[in-house]
PDB file of C-alpha atoms and ligand atoms in Angstrom:
ATOM      1  CA  MET A 791       0.000   0.000   0.000  1.00 79.00           C
ATOM      2  CA  ASP A 792       1.255   3.491  -0.847  1.00 93.00           C
ATOM      3  CA  ILE A 793       2.947   5.105   2.183  1.00 95.00           C
ATOM      4  CA  LEU A 794       0.766   8.213   1.748  1.00 96.00           C
ATOM      5  CA  TRP A 795      -2.335   6.042   2.176  1.00 96.00           C
ATOM      6  CA  VAL A 796      -0.850   4.360   5.235  1.00 97.00           C
ATOM      7  CA  ASN A 797      -0.189   7.736   6.836  1.00 97.00           C
ATOM      8  CA  PHE A 798      -3.633   9.011   5.883  1.00 98.00           C
ATOM      9  CA  LEU A 799      -5.242   5.938   7.456  1.00 98.00           C
ATOM     10  CA  ARG A 800      -3.065   6.189  10.567  1.00 98.00           C
ATOM     11  CA  ILE A 801      -3.985   9.848  11.081  1.00 98.00           C
ATOM     12  CA  MET A 802      -7.671   9.094  10.534  1.00 98.00           C
ATOM     13  CA  HIS A 803      -7.506   6.076  12.849  1.00 98.00           C
ATOM     14  CA  ILE A 804      -5.655   7.740  15.717  1.00 97.00           C
ATOM     15  CA  PHE A 805      -7.569  11.036  15.410  1.00 98.00           C
ATOM     16  CA  ALA A 806     -10.989   9.336  15.413  1.00 98.00           C
ATOM     17  CA  GLY A 807      -9.926   6.840  18.122  1.00 97.00           C
ATOM     18  CA  THR A 808      -8.770   9.679  20.380  1.00 97.00           C
ATOM     19  CA  LEU A 809     -12.094  11.502  19.906  1.00 97.00           C
ATOM     20  CA  TRP A 810     -13.966   8.255  20.613  1.00 97.00           C
ATOM     21  CA  VAL A 811     -12.166   7.614  23.922  1.00 96.00           C
ATOM     22  CA  GLY A 812     -12.094  11.300  24.918  1.00 97.00           C
ATOM     23  CA  ALA A 813     -15.830  11.770  24.349  1.00 96.00           C
ATOM     24  CA  ALA A 814     -16.663   8.585  26.276  1.00 95.00           C
ATOM     25  CA  VAL A 815     -14.562   9.743  29.261  1.00 96.00           C
ATOM     26  CA  LEU A 816     -16.093  13.230  29.203  1.00 97.00           C
ATOM     27  CA  TYR A 817     -19.597  11.769  29.072  1.00 94.00           C
ATOM     28  CA  LEU A 818     -19.128   9.199  31.835  1.00 94.00           C
ATOM     29  CA  PHE A 819     -17.153  11.263  34.327  1.00 96.00           C
ATOM     30  CA  TYR A 820     -18.361  14.814  33.730  1.00 97.00           C
ATOM     31  CA  ILE A 821     -21.573  15.133  31.705  1.00 96.00           C
ATOM     32  CA  THR A 822     -23.619  12.354  33.375  1.00 93.00           C
ATOM     33  CA  PRO A 823     -22.867  13.437  36.978  1.00 94.00           C
ATOM     34  CA  SER A 824     -23.471  17.111  36.093  1.00 96.00           C
ATOM     35  CA  VAL A 825     -26.827  16.289  34.441  1.00 91.00           C
ATOM     36  CA  LYS A 826     -27.919  14.353  37.535  1.00 89.00           C
ATOM     37  CA  ALA A 827     -26.744  16.998  39.998  1.00 95.00           C
ATOM     38  CA  THR A 828     -28.535  19.822  38.165  1.00 93.00           C
ATOM     39  CA  ALA A 829     -31.854  18.088  37.319  1.00 83.00           C
ATOM     40  CA  PRO A 830     -34.376  19.195  36.086  1.00 79.00           C
ATOM     41  CA  ALA A 831     -32.317  21.889  34.290  1.00 86.00           C
ATOM     42  CA  GLY A 832     -29.638  19.262  33.601  1.00 88.00           C
ATOM     43  CA  THR A 833     -32.208  16.951  31.994  1.00 82.00           C
ATOM     44  CA  LYS A 834     -33.031  19.674  29.465  1.00 83.00           C
ATOM     45  CA  PHE A 835     -29.337  20.164  28.718  1.00 90.00           C
ATOM     46  CA  HIS A 836     -28.997  16.393  28.281  1.00 86.00           C
ATOM     47  CA  GLN A 837     -31.941  16.185  25.883  1.00 82.00           C
ATOM     48  CA  TYR A 838     -30.442  19.050  23.860  1.00 87.00           C
ATOM     49  CA  LEU A 839     -27.044  17.337  23.742  1.00 90.00           C
ATOM     50  CA  ILE A 840     -28.590  14.093  22.491  1.00 85.00           C
ATOM     51  CA  ALA A 841     -31.354  15.318  20.183  1.00 81.00           C
ATOM     52  CA  ARG A 842     -30.113  18.665  18.865  1.00 84.00           C
ATOM     53  CA  GLN A 843     -26.331  18.532  19.153  1.00 89.00           C
ATOM     54  CA  LYS A 844     -26.521  14.915  17.988  1.00 89.00           C
ATOM     55  CA  TYR A 845     -23.911  13.522  20.374  1.00 91.00           C
ATOM     56  CA  PRO A 846     -24.856   9.883  19.478  1.00 89.00           C
ATOM     57  CA  ILE A 847     -24.292  10.617  15.764  1.00 92.00           C
ATOM     58  CA  PHE A 848     -20.862  12.043  16.577  1.00 95.00           C
ATOM     59  CA  MET A 849     -20.034   8.844  18.481  1.00 94.00           C
ATOM     60  CA  ILE A 850     -21.238   6.647  15.614  1.00 94.00           C
ATOM     61  CA  ILE A 851     -19.102   8.612  13.114  1.00 96.00           C
ATOM     62  CA  VAL A 852     -15.862   8.591  15.135  1.00 97.00           C
ATOM     63  CA  SER A 853     -16.181   4.933  16.171  1.00 96.00           C
ATOM     64  CA  THR A 854     -16.979   3.816  12.618  1.00 97.00           C
ATOM     65  CA  LEU A 855     -14.040   5.800  11.164  1.00 98.00           C
ATOM     66  CA  THR A 856     -11.698   4.319  13.798  1.00 98.00           C
ATOM     67  CA  ILE A 857     -12.841   0.806  12.950  1.00 97.00           C
ATOM     68  CA  ILE A 858     -12.728   1.209   9.152  1.00 98.00           C
ATOM     69  CA  ALA A 859      -9.209   2.715   9.131  1.00 98.00           C
ATOM     70  CA  GLY A 860      -8.067   0.262  11.842  1.00 98.00           C
ATOM     71  CA  ALA A 861      -9.406  -2.732   9.914  1.00 97.00           C
ATOM     72  CA  ILE A 862      -7.551  -1.724   6.716  1.00 97.00           C
ATOM     73  CA  LEU A 863      -4.308  -1.207   8.682  1.00 97.00           C
ATOM     74  CA  TYR A 864      -4.864  -4.506  10.486  1.00 97.00           C
ATOM     75  CA  TRP A 865      -5.271  -6.345   7.206  1.00 95.00           C
ATOM     76  CA  ARG A 866      -2.123  -4.709   5.831  1.00 95.00           C
ATOM     77  CA  ASP A 867      -0.070  -5.485   8.962  1.00 95.00           C
ATOM     78  CA  ALA A 868      -1.197  -9.125   8.942  1.00 95.00           C
ATOM     79  CA  GLY A 869       0.131  -9.363   5.375  1.00 93.00           C
ATOM     80  CA  GLY A 870      -2.552 -11.854   4.397  1.00 89.00           C
ATOM     81  CA  ASP A 871      -1.380 -14.391   6.995  1.00 94.00           C
ATOM     82  CA  LEU A 872      -3.526 -13.705  10.040  1.00 94.00           C
ATOM     83  CA  ALA A 873      -2.687 -16.974  11.818  1.00 95.00           C
ATOM     84  CA  SER A 874       1.060 -16.241  11.891  1.00 95.00           C
ATOM     85  CA  TRP A 875       0.645 -12.546  12.686  1.00 95.00           C
ATOM     86  CA  ILE A 876      -1.522 -13.199  15.747  1.00 96.00           C
ATOM     87  CA  THR A 877       1.262 -15.295  17.280  1.00 95.00           C
ATOM     88  CA  THR A 878       3.680 -12.334  17.188  1.00 96.00           C
ATOM     89  CA  GLY A 879       3.715  -9.766  20.023  1.00 96.00           C
ATOM     90  CA  PRO A 880       2.386  -6.833  17.979  1.00 96.00           C
ATOM     91  CA  GLY A 881      -0.118  -9.076  16.195  1.00 97.00           C
ATOM     92  CA  LEU A 882      -1.507 -10.268  19.526  1.00 97.00           C
ATOM     93  CA  GLY A 883      -1.563  -6.755  21.002  1.00 97.00           C
ATOM     94  CA  PHE A 884      -3.403  -5.187  18.067  1.00 98.00           C
ATOM     95  CA  THR A 885      -5.809  -8.150  18.007  1.00 98.00           C
ATOM     96  CA  ILE A 886      -6.703  -7.762  21.696  1.00 98.00           C
ATOM     97  CA  GLY A 887      -7.273  -4.030  21.109  1.00 98.00           C
ATOM     98  CA  THR A 888      -9.378  -4.767  18.040  1.00 98.00           C
ATOM     99  CA  ILE A 889     -11.586  -7.259  19.907  1.00 98.00           C
ATOM    100  CA  ALA A 890     -12.024  -4.805  22.806  1.00 98.00           C
ATOM    101  CA  SER A 891     -12.993  -2.023  20.338  1.00 98.00           C
ATOM    102  CA  PHE A 892     -15.491  -4.272  18.533  1.00 98.00           C
ATOM    103  CA  LEU A 893     -17.104  -5.101  21.881  1.00 98.00           C
ATOM    104  CA  VAL A 894     -17.364  -1.386  22.689  1.00 97.00           C
ATOM    105  CA  TYR A 895     -18.992  -0.801  19.311  1.00 96.00           C
ATOM    106  CA  PHE A 896     -21.466  -3.622  19.914  1.00 97.00           C
ATOM    107  CA  VAL A 897     -22.321  -2.453  23.443  1.00 96.00           C
ATOM    108  CA  GLY A 898     -22.817   1.093  22.124  1.00 93.00           C
ATOM    109  CA  MET A 899     -24.963   0.194  19.129  1.00 93.00           C
ATOM    110  CA  ALA A 900     -26.976  -2.750  20.447  1.00 95.00           C
ATOM    111  CA  LEU A 901     -27.345  -1.942  24.145  1.00 96.00           C
ATOM    112  CA  ILE A 902     -26.728   1.757  24.860  1.00 93.00           C
ATOM    113  CA  THR A 903     -28.406   3.378  21.823  1.00 90.00           C
ATOM    114  CA  PRO A 904     -31.869   1.754  22.255  1.00 92.00           C
ATOM    115  CA  ARG A 905     -31.876   2.551  25.982  1.00 92.00           C
ATOM    116  CA  GLY A 906     -30.805   6.140  25.287  1.00 87.00           C
ATOM    117  CA  LYS A 907     -33.625   6.473  22.737  1.00 86.00           C
ATOM    118  CA  ARG A 908     -36.171   5.051  25.205  1.00 90.00           C
ATOM    119  CA  LEU A 909     -34.948   7.542  27.813  1.00 85.00           C
ATOM    120  CA  GLY A 910     -35.518  10.364  25.306  1.00 82.00           C
ATOM    121  CA  VAL A 911     -39.056   9.173  24.493  1.00 86.00           C
ATOM    122  CA  LEU A 912     -39.898   8.810  28.183  1.00 87.00           C
ATOM    123  CA  GLY A 913     -38.524  12.285  28.934  1.00 82.00           C
ATOM    124  CA  ALA A 914     -40.637  13.797  26.141  1.00 82.00           C
ATOM    125  CA  GLN A 915     -43.777  11.985  27.394  1.00 87.00           C
ATOM    126  CA  ILE A 916     -43.241  13.263  30.937  1.00 85.00           C
ATOM    127  CA  GLU A 917     -42.656  16.795  29.670  1.00 81.00           C
ATOM    128  CA  ALA A 918     -45.752  16.652  27.429  1.00 87.00           C
ATOM    129  CA  ALA A 919     -47.910  15.471  30.350  1.00 86.00           C
ATOM    130  CA  GLY A 920     -46.772  18.562  32.232  1.00 83.00           C
ATOM    131  CA  GLY A 921     -46.659  16.888  35.637  1.00 75.00           C
ATOM    132  CA  PRO A 922     -44.231  14.810  37.648  1.00 83.00           C
ATOM    133  CA  PRO A 923     -43.521  11.305  36.288  1.00 84.00           C
ATOM    134  CA  THR A 924     -45.933   8.512  37.265  1.00 90.00           C
ATOM    135  CA  LYS A 925     -44.751   5.667  39.516  1.00 91.00           C
ATOM    136  CA  GLU A 926     -44.243   3.380  36.482  1.00 92.00           C
ATOM    137  CA  GLN A 927     -42.372   6.072  34.554  1.00 89.00           C
ATOM    138  CA  MET A 928     -40.153   6.760  37.569  1.00 90.00           C
ATOM    139  CA  ALA A 929     -39.379   3.036  37.945  1.00 92.00           C
ATOM    140  CA  GLU A 930     -38.514   2.721  34.249  1.00 93.00           C
ATOM    141  CA  LEU A 931     -36.355   5.856  34.389  1.00 89.00           C
ATOM    142  CA  GLU A 932     -34.397   4.442  37.310  1.00 90.00           C
ATOM    143  CA  THR A 933     -33.921   1.038  35.653  1.00 94.00           C
ATOM    144  CA  LEU A 934     -32.746   2.628  32.402  1.00 93.00           C
ATOM    145  CA  ASP A 935     -30.433   4.961  34.280  1.00 90.00           C
ATOM    146  CA  LYS A 936     -28.806   2.105  36.213  1.00 94.00           C
ATOM    147  CA  GLN A 937     -28.423  -0.043  33.095  1.00 96.00           C
ATOM    148  CA  LEU A 938     -26.904   2.834  31.116  1.00 94.00           C
ATOM    149  CA  HIS A 939     -24.458   3.641  33.892  1.00 94.00           C
ATOM    150  CA  THR A 940     -23.252   0.014  34.039  1.00 96.00           C
ATOM    151  CA  LEU A 941     -22.964  -0.231  30.239  1.00 96.00           C
ATOM    152  CA  GLU A 942     -21.033   3.049  30.046  1.00 95.00           C
ATOM    153  CA  TRP A 943     -18.578   1.705  32.613  1.00 96.00           C
ATOM    154  CA  VAL A 944     -18.189  -1.523  30.608  1.00 97.00           C
ATOM    155  CA  ASP A 945     -17.480   0.574  27.512  1.00 96.00           C
ATOM    156  CA  PHE A 946     -14.977   2.720  29.367  1.00 96.00           C
ATOM    157  CA  ILE A 947     -13.016  -0.306  30.629  1.00 97.00           C
ATOM    158  CA  LEU A 948     -12.979  -1.890  27.157  1.00 98.00           C
ATOM    159  CA  LEU A 949     -11.902   1.419  25.589  1.00 97.00           C
ATOM    160  CA  ALA A 950      -9.063   1.701  28.098  1.00 97.00           C
ATOM    161  CA  ILE A 951      -7.955  -1.851  27.170  1.00 98.00           C
ATOM    162  CA  ALA A 952      -8.121  -0.924  23.453  1.00 97.00           C
ATOM    163  CA  LEU A 953      -6.123   2.258  23.987  1.00 96.00           C
ATOM    164  CA  VAL A 954      -3.409   0.656  26.123  1.00 97.00           C
ATOM    165  CA  THR A 955      -2.952  -2.369  23.842  1.00 97.00           C
ATOM    166  CA  MET A 956      -2.989  -0.259  20.643  1.00 97.00           C
ATOM    167  CA  ALA A 957      -0.506   2.254  22.046  1.00 96.00           C
ATOM    168  CA  THR A 958       1.984  -0.424  23.175  1.00 98.00           C
ATOM    169  CA  ALA A 959       1.456  -3.422  20.837  1.00 97.00           C
ATOM    170  CA  ARG A 960       4.284  -2.378  18.518  1.00 96.00           C
ATOM    171  CA  TYR A 961       6.712  -2.985  21.397  1.00 97.00           C
ATOM    172  CA  TRP A 962       5.406  -6.351  22.578  1.00 96.00           C
ATOM    173  CA  PHE A 963       8.586  -8.278  21.864  1.00 91.00           C
ATOM    174  CA  PHE A 964       8.200 -12.041  22.043  1.00 79.00           C
TER     175      PHE A 964
HETATM  176  C1  HEM B 866     -10.822   2.931  20.823  1.00 75.60           C
HETATM  177  C2  HEM B 866     -10.391   2.409  19.736  1.00 75.60           C
HETATM  178  C3  HEM B 866      -8.969   2.531  19.252  1.00 75.60           C
HETATM  179  C4  HEM B 866      -7.954   3.361  19.643  1.00 75.60           C
HETATM  180  C5  HEM B 866      -7.974   4.453  20.694  1.00 75.60           C
HETATM  181  C6  HEM B 866      -6.802   3.033  18.818  1.00 75.60           C
HETATM  182  C7  HEM B 866      -5.589   3.668  18.905  1.00 75.60           C
HETATM  183  C8  HEM B 866      -4.486   3.348  18.135  1.00 75.60           C
HETATM  184  C9  HEM B 866      -3.197   3.987  18.206  1.00 75.60           C
HETATM  185  C10 HEM B 866      -2.848   5.134  19.142  1.00 75.60           C
HETATM  186  C11 HEM B 866      -2.381   3.382  17.306  1.00 75.60           C
HETATM  187  C12 HEM B 866      -0.908   3.716  17.002  1.00 75.60           C
HETATM  188  C13 HEM B 866       0.002   2.676  17.623  1.00 75.60           C
HETATM  189  C14 HEM B 866       1.382   2.661  17.033  1.00 75.60           C
HETATM  190  O1  HEM B 866       1.593   3.162  15.935  1.00 75.60           O
HETATM  191  O2  HEM B 866       2.273   2.081  17.670  1.00 75.60           O
HETATM  192  C15 HEM B 866      -3.153   2.352  16.653  1.00 75.60           C
HETATM  193  C16 HEM B 866      -2.669   1.525  15.685  1.00 75.60           C
HETATM  194  C17 HEM B 866      -3.372   0.499  15.111  1.00 75.60           C
HETATM  195  N1  HEM B 866      -4.696   0.175  15.335  1.00 75.60           N
HETATM  196 FE1  HEM B 866      -5.932   1.065  16.656  1.00 75.60          FE
HETATM  197  N2  HEM B 866      -7.146   2.001  17.966  1.00 75.60           N
HETATM  198  C18 HEM B 866      -8.464   1.672  18.195  1.00 75.60           C
HETATM  199  C19 HEM B 866      -9.219   0.710  17.569  1.00 75.60           C
HETATM  200  C20 HEM B 866      -8.766  -0.141  16.561  1.00 75.60           C
HETATM  201  C21 HEM B 866      -9.550  -1.105  15.828  1.00 75.60           C
HETATM  202  C22 HEM B 866     -11.036  -1.341  16.017  1.00 75.60           C
HETATM  203  C23 HEM B 866      -8.702  -1.725  14.941  1.00 75.60           C
HETATM  204  C24 HEM B 866      -8.996  -2.797  13.935  1.00 75.60           C
HETATM  205  C25 HEM B 866     -10.148  -2.986  13.379  1.00 75.60           C
HETATM  206  C26 HEM B 866      -7.383  -1.168  15.127  1.00 75.60           C
HETATM  207  C27 HEM B 866      -6.250  -1.544  14.454  1.00 75.60           C
HETATM  208  C28 HEM B 866      -5.023  -0.922  14.541  1.00 75.60           C
HETATM  209  C29 HEM B 866      -3.835  -1.313  13.802  1.00 75.60           C
HETATM  210  C30 HEM B 866      -3.724  -2.485  12.825  1.00 75.60           C
HETATM  211  C31 HEM B 866      -2.817  -0.424  14.137  1.00 75.60           C
HETATM  212  C32 HEM B 866      -1.373  -0.412  13.597  1.00 75.60           C
HETATM  213  C33 HEM B 866      -1.336   0.510  12.415  1.00 75.60           C
HETATM  214  C34 HEM B 866       0.027   0.558  11.730  1.00 75.60           C
HETATM  215  O3  HEM B 866       0.468  -0.471  11.242  1.00 75.60           O
HETATM  216  O4  HEM B 866       0.603   1.622  11.680  1.00 75.60           O
HETATM  217  N3  HEM B 866      -7.464  -0.197  16.108  1.00 75.60           N
HETATM  218  N4  HEM B 866      -4.422   2.351  17.166  1.00 75.60           N
END
């Protein structure tokens, strides 16, 4: 592959991967606690972030770009012989990071996104009714909130594994 392409893909991969991890950290450790601490004003801010500023779309774009560029680089590094490459230090390191990133992508798309959407719908219903949430709505809000918090932590741990393995794999000498 032309070296210009390799560099283009590396820049795209590392840039998008950094945004992916950075945004996840910001969301988990700063935005979520701030939204909770400042409810109900925080809830409005949160709805705006999700629906108007399209934070989920941003996450889908950066994670997809990271994976596409990473997959092409992975294929190139393996040189068509995946079985042998995986038994080398760097091959193993990049593979662990790749699996961790795929899991993050799956958790985000299949588990976090539908719950986030449901939270948005519920929030809109409560706002439209004009009163405090009913007992059932409150119970569902709490369940969704707990599930999302756990899933975001799972994603964070997997992202940290991906980042650490990707950043060091080149120097796994064995
Ligand atoms: C959160 C997700 C990710 C982050 C933060 C990340 C970060 C990085 C970083 C910093 C490097 C540079 C390492 C170096 O040059 O020594 C790198 C390289 C690499 N990454 Fe990732 N990565 C992520 C996901 C992925 C995924 C999903 C794949 C595969 C589908 C992948 C495949 C690769 C490969 C093959 C390289 C080596 C590229 C080369 O030969 O220059 N990465 N990654």
